[in-house]
mmCIF file of C-alpha atoms in Angstrom:
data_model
loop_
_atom_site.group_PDB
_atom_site.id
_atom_site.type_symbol
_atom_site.label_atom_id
_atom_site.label_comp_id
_atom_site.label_asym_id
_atom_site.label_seq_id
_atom_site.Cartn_x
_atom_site.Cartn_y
_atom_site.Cartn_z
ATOM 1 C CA UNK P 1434 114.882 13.931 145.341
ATOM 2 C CA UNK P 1435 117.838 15.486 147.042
ATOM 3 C CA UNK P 1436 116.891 17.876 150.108
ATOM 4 C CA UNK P 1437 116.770 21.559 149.449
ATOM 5 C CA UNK P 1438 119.298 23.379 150.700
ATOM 6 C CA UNK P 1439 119.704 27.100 151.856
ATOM 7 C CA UNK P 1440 119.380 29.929 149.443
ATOM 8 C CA UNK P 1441 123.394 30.469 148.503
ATOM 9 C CA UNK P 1442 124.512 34.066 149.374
ATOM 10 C CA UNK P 1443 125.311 36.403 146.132
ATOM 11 C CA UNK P 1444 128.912 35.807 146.355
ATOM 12 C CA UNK P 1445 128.322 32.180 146.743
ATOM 13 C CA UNK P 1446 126.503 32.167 143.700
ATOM 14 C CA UNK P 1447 128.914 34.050 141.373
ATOM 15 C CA UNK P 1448 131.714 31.573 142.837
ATOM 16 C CA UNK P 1449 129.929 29.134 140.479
ATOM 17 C CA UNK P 1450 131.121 30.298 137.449
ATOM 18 C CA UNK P 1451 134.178 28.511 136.198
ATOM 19 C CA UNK P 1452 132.938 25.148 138.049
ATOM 20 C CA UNK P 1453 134.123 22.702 135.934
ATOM 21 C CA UNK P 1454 132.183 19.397 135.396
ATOM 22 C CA UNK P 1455 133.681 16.153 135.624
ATOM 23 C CA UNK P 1456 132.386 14.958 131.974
ATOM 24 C CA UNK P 1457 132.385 12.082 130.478
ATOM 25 C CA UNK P 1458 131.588 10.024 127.482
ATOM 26 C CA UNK P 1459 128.149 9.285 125.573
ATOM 27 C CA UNK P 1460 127.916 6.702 122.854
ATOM 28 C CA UNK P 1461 125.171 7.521 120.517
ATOM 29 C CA UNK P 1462 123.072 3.833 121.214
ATOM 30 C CA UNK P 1463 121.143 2.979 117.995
ATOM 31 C CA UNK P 1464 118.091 1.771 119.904
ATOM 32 C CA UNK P 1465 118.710 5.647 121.931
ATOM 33 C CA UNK P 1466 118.229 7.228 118.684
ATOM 34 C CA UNK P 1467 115.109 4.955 117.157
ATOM 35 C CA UNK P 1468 113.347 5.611 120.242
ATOM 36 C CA UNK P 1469 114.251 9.243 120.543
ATOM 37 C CA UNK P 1470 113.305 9.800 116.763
ATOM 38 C CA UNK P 1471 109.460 7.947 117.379
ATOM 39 C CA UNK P 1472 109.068 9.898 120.421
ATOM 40 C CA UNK P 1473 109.619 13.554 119.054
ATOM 41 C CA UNK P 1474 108.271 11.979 115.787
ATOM 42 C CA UNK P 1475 111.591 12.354 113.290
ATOM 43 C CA UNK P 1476 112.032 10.114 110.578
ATOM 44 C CA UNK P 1477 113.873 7.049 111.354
ATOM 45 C CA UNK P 1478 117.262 7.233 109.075
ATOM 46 C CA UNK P 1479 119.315 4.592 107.386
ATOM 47 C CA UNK P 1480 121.993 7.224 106.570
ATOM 48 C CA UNK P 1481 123.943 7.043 110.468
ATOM 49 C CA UNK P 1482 123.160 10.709 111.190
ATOM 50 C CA UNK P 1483 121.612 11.015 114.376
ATOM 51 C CA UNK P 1484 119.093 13.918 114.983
ATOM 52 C CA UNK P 1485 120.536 17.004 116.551
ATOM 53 C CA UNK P 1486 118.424 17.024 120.117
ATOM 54 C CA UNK P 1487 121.676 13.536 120.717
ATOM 55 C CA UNK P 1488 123.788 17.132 120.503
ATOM 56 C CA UNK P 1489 121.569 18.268 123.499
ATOM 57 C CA UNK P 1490 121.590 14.308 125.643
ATOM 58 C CA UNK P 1491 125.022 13.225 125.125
ATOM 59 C CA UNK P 1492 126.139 17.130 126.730
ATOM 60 C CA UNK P 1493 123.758 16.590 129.552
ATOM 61 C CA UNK P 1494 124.314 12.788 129.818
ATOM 62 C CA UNK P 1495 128.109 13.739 130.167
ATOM 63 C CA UNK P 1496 128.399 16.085 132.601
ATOM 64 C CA UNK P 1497 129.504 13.757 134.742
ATOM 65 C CA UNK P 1498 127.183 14.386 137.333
ATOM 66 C CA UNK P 1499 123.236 14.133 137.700
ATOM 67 C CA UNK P 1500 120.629 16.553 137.570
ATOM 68 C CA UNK P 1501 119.889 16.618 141.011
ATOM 69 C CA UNK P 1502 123.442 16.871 141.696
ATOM 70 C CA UNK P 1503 123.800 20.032 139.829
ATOM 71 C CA UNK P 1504 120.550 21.773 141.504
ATOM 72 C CA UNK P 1505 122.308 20.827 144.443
ATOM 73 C CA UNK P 1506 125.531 22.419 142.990
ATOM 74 C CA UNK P 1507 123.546 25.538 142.660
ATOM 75 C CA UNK P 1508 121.589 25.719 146.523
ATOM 76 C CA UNK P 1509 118.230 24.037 145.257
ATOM 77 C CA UNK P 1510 116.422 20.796 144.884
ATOM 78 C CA UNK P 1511 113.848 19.284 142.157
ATOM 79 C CA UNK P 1512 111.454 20.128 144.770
ATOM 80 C CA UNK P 1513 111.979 24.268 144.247
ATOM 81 C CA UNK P 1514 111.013 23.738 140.901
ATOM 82 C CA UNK P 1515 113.428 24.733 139.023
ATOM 83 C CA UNK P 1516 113.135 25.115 135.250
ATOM 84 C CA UNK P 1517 114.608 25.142 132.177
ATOM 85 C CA UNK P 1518 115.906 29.051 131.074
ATOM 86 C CA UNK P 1519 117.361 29.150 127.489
ATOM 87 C CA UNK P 1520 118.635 26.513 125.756
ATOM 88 C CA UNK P 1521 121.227 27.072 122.592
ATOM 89 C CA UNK P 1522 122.726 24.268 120.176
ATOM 90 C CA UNK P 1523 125.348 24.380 117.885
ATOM 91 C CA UNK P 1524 126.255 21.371 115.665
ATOM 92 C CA UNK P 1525 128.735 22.125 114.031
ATOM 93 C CA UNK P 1526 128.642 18.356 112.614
ATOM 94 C CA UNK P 1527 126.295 15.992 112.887
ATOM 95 C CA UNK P 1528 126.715 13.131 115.562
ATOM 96 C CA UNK P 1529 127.111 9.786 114.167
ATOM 97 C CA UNK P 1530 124.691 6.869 115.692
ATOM 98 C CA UNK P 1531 127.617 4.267 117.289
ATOM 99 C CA UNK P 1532 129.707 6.991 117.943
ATOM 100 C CA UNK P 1533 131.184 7.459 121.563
ATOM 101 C CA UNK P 1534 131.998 11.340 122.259
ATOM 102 C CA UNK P 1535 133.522 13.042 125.367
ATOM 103 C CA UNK P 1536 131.565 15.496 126.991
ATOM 104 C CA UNK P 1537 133.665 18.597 128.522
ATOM 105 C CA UNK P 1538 132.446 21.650 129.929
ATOM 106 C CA UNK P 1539 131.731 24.716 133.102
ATOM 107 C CA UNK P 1540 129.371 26.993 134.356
ATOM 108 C CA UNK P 1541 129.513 30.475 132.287
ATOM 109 C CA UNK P 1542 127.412 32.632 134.879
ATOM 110 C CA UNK P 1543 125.157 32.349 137.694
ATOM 111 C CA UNK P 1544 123.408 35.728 138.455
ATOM 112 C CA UNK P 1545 120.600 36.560 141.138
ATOM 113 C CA UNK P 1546 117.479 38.376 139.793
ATOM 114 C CA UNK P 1547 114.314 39.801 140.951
ATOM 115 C CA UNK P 1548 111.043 40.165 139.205
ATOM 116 C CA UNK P 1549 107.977 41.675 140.501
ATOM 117 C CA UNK P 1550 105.607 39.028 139.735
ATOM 118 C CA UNK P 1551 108.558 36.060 140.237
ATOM 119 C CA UNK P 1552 109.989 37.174 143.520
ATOM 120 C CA UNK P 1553 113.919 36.277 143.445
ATOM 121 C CA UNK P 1554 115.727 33.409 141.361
ATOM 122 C CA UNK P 1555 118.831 33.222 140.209
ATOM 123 C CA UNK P 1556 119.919 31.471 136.837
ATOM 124 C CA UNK P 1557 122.873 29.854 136.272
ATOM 125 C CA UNK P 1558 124.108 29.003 133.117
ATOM 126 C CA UNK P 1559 126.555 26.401 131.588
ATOM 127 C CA UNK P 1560 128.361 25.315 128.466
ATOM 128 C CA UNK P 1561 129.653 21.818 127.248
ATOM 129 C CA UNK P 1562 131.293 20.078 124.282
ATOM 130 C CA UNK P 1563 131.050 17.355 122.760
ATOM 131 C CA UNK P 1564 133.924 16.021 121.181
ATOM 132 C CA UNK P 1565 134.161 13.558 118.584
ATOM 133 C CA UNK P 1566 136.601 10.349 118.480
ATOM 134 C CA UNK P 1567 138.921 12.163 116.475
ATOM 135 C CA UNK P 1568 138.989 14.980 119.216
ATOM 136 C CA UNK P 1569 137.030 17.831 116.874
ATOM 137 C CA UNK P 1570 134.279 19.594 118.519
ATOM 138 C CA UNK P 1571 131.223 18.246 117.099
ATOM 139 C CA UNK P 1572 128.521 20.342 119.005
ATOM 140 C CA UNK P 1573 128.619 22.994 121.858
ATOM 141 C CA UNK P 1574 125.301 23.063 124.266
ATOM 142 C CA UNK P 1575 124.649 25.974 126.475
ATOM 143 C CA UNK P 1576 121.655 25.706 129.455
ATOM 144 C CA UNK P 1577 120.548 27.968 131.626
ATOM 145 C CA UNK P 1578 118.404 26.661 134.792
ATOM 146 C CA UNK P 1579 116.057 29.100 136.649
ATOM 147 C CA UNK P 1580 116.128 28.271 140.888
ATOM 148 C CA UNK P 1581 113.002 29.952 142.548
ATOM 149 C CA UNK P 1582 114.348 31.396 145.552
ATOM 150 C CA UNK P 1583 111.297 31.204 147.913
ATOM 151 C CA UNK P 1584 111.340 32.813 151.155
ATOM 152 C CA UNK P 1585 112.448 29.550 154.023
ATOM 153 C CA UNK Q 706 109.994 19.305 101.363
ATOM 154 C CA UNK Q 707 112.510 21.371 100.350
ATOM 155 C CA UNK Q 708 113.106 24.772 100.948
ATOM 156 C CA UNK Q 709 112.465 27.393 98.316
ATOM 157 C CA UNK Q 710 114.964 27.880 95.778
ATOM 158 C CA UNK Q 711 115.901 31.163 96.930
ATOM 159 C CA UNK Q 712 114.838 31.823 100.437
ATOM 160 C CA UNK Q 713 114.022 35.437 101.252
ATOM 161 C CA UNK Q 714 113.489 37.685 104.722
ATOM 162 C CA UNK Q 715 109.918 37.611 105.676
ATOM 163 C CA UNK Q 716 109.255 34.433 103.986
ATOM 164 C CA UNK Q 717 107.217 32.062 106.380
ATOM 165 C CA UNK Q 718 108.803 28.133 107.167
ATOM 166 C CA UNK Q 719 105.957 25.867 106.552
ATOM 167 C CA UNK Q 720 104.012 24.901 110.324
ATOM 168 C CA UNK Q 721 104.425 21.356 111.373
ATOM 169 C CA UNK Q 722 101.526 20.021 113.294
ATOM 170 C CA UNK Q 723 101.399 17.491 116.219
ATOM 171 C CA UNK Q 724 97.779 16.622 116.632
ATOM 172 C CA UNK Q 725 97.451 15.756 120.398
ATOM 173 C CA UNK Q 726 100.639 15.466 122.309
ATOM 174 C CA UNK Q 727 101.268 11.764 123.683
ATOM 175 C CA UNK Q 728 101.415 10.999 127.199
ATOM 176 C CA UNK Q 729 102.588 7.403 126.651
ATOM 177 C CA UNK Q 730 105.557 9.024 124.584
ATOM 178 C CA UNK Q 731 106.850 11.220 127.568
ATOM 179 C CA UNK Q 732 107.007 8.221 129.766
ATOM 180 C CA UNK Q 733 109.698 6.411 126.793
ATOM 181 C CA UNK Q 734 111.365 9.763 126.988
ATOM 182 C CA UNK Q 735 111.584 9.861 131.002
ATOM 183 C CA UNK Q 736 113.044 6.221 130.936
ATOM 184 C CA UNK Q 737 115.813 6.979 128.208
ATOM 185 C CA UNK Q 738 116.575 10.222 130.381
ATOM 186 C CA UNK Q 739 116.620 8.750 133.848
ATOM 187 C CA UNK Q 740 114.554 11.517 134.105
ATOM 188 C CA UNK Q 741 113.177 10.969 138.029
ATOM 189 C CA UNK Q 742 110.422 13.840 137.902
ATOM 190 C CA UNK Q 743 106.561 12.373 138.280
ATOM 191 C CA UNK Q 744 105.012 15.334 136.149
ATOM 192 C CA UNK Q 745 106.149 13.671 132.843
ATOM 193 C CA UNK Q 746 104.552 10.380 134.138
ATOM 194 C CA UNK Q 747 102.198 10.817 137.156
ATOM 195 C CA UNK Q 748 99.300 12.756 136.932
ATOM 196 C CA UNK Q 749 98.387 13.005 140.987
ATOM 197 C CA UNK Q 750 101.869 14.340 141.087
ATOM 198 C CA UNK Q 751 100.720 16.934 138.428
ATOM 199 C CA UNK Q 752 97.902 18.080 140.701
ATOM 200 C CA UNK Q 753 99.715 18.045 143.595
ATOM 201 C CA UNK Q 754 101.738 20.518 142.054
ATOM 202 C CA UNK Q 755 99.105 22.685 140.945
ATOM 203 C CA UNK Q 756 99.587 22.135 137.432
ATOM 204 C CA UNK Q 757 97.068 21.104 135.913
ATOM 205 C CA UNK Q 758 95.355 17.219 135.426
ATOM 206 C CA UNK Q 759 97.420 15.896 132.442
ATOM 207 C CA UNK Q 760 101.324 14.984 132.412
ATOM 208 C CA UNK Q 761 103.597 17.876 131.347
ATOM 209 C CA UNK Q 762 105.722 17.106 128.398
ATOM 210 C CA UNK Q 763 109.305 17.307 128.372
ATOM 211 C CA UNK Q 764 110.955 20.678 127.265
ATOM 212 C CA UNK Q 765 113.503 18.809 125.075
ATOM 213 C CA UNK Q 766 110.660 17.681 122.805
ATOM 214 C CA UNK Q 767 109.427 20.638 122.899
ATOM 215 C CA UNK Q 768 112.787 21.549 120.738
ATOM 216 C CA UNK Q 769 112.514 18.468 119.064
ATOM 217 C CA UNK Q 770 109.455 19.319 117.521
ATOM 218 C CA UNK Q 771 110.861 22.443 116.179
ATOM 219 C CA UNK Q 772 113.452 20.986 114.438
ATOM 220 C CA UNK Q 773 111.771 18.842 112.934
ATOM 221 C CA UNK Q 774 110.121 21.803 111.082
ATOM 222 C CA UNK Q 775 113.701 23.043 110.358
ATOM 223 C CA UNK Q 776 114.620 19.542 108.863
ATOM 224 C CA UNK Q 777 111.280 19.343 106.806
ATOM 225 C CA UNK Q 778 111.701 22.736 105.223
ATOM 226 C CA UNK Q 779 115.314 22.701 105.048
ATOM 227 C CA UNK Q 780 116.274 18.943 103.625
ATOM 228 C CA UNK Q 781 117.217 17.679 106.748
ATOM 229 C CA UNK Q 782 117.927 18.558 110.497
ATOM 230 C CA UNK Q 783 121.904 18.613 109.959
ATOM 231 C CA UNK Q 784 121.470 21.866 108.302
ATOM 232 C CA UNK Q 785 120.497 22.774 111.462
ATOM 233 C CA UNK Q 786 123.649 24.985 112.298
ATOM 234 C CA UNK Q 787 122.644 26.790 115.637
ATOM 235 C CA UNK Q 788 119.345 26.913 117.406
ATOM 236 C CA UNK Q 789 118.413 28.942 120.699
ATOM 237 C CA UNK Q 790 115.367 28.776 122.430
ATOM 238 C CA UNK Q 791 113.496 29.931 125.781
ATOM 239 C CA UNK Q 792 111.164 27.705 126.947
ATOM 240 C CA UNK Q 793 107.826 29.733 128.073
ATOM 241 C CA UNK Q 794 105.636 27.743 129.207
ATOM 242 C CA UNK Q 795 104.756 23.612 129.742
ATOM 243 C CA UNK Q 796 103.300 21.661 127.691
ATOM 244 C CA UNK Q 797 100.517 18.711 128.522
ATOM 245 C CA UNK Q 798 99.605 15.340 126.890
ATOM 246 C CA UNK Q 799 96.762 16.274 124.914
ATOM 247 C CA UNK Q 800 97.792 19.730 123.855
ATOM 248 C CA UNK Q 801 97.502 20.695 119.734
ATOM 249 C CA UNK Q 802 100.932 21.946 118.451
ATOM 250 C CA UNK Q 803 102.244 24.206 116.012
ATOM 251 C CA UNK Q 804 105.358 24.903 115.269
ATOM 252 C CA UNK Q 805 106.649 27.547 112.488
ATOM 253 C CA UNK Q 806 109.477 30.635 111.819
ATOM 254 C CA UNK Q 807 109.865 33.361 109.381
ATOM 255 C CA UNK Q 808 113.211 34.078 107.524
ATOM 256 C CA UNK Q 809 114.929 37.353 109.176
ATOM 257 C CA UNK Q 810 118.059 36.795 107.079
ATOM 258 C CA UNK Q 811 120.013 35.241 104.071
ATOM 259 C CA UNK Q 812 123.904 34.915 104.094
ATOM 260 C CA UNK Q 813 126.122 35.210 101.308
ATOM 261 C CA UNK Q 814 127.436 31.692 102.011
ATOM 262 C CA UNK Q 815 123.725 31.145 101.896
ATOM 263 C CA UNK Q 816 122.824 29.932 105.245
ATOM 264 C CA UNK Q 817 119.476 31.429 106.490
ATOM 265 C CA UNK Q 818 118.479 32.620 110.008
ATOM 266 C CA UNK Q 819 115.026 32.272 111.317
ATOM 267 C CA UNK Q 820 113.153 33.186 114.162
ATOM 268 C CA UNK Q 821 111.249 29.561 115.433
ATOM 269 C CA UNK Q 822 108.345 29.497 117.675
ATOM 270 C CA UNK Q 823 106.112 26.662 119.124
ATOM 271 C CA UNK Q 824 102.431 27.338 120.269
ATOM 272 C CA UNK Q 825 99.906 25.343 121.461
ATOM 273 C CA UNK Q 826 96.483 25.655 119.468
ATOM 274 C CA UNK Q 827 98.908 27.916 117.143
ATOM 275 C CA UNK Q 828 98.352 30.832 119.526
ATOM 276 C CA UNK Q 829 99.743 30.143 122.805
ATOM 277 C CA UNK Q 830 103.618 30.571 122.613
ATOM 278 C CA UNK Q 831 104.970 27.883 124.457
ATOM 279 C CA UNK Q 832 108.651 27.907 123.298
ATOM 280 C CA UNK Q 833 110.184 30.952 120.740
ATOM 281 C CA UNK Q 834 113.965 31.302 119.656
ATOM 282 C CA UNK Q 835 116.369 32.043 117.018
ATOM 283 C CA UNK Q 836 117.979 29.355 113.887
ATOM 284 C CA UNK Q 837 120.466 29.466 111.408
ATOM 285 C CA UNK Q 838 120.562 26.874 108.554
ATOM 286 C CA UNK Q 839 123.212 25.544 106.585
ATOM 287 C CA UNK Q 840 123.276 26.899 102.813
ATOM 288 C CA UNK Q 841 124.492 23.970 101.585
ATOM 289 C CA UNK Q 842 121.798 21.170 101.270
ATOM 290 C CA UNK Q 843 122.759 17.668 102.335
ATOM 291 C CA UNK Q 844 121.064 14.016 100.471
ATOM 292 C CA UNK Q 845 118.902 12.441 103.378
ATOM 293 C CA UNK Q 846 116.853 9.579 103.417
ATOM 294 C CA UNK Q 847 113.139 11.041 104.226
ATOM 295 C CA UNK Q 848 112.164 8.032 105.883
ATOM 296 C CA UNK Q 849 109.517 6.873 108.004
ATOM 297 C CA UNK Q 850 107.403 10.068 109.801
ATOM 298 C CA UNK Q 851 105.533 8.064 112.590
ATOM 299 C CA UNK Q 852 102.270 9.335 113.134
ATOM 300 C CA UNK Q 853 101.110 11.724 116.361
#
């Protein structure tokens, strides 16, 4: 896991938003989507559609950076614990299994909070799309993470 | 299934139930997601952590789950047009899911919004969000439904 670093300052923070990811592409692997359909138990199809949580992996397998990249991005580390906020889907088609798409996107907002019971975290949200062969959007993915900010 | 002819606010999607949650399952889904973190595999790691003493399941399943109620009451999940979710709390291999919605709204162009929930032993909200399905109904191949 990559080493936690210091809490970011506000304005730190905010200077997030509009960070562009790198991207890249995701090819919808039919073995991918078998074992992705017996794990969250979907039927297995003979009809090429693959199920719409491939909208939510091929945006997060093409940002173009890892996971532990982007905490450290944000001023945290897997070991803060940091956890998933809202996720929100759109397909606007359906992703094909064999299908390679491009994967395109930037942080929307990254705002520090307090709550009484939570102490202070900040969430930082993002957007991606993922774009079909023939260059039309097929899905957009928005995430939000949630960094405990613990006292050091 | 198939959803009712003529969906209508306040009507109830039909719960989809996931008998015990599979640890074995979350370790295929760590390897396909490169996913590094020991709670989906590693149960000292778990109690280390304070979390409990059984591996804590992946939040995209958790979504997974719930569109696969979507799909089964709707005629597939590609009339799945838009789905947003919070993610409340974890869930662990072993835990008894429901997941479910009610109807909130009917288009004109037909497409239906829902409000979706997932809740382990039907009670505990674990995951709760909004949907909006397609009107138009597609032909899908039902399949195989592996067992859980």
């Amino acid at each position: 896991m990559t080493a936690a670093k210091t809490t970011p300052a506000v304005d730190e923070l905010e200077a997030l938003v509009g960070w562009r990811f790198p991207g890249g592409t995701y090819t919808v692997e039919p073995w991918r989507v078998w074992l992705t359909n017996d794990v969250i138990g979907a039927p297995q199809r003979t009809d090429g559609i693959a199920h719409p949580m491939f909208c939510y992996y091929a945006a997060m397998a093409g940002l173009g950076i890892s996971i532990d990249e982007m905490f450290t991005l944000c001023g945290a580390s897997a070991d803060d614990g940091p956890m998933f906020g809202e996720c929100d889907v759109q397909q606007l088609r359906p992703l094909e299994v064999g299908a390679a798409y491009t994967v395109r996107g930037e942080i929307t907002s990254a705002v520090r909070k307090e709550g009484a019971r939570t102490g202070v975290f900040d969430i930082v949200a993002f957007q991606l799309e993922v774009v079909a062969p023939d260059d039309q959007v097929s899905s957009v993915v928005s995430n939000s993470f949630i960094f405990p900010r613990r006292p050091s | 299934m198939s959803p009712s002819p003529e969906p209508a606010v306040g009507d109830e999607l039909p719960r989809m139930v996931i008998e015990r949650v599979d640890a074995e399952k979350m370790k295929t889904m760590a390897a396909l997601l490169a996913d590094s973190n020991p709670i989906h595999w590693d149960v000292d790691a778990v109690r280390a952590l304070g979390m409990g003493d059984a591996p804590v399941n992946q939040g995209p399943n958790n979504l997974g789950y719930v569109m696969n109620m979507l799909g089964d009451w709707a005629g597939g999940v590609e009339r799945i047009r838009h789905i947003r979710v919070r993610f409340l709390d974890n869930v662990f291999a072993g835990d008894r899911l429901e997941a479910g919605g009610t109807v909130t709204a009917v288009g004109d162009d037909g497409a239906v919004e829902c409000d979706v929930w997932l809740a382990r032993d039907g009670t505990h909200a674990v995951l709760a969000g909004t949907a909006t399905l397609d009107g138009q109904p597609h032909v899908v191949d039902a399949g195989h439904r592996p067992d859980h």
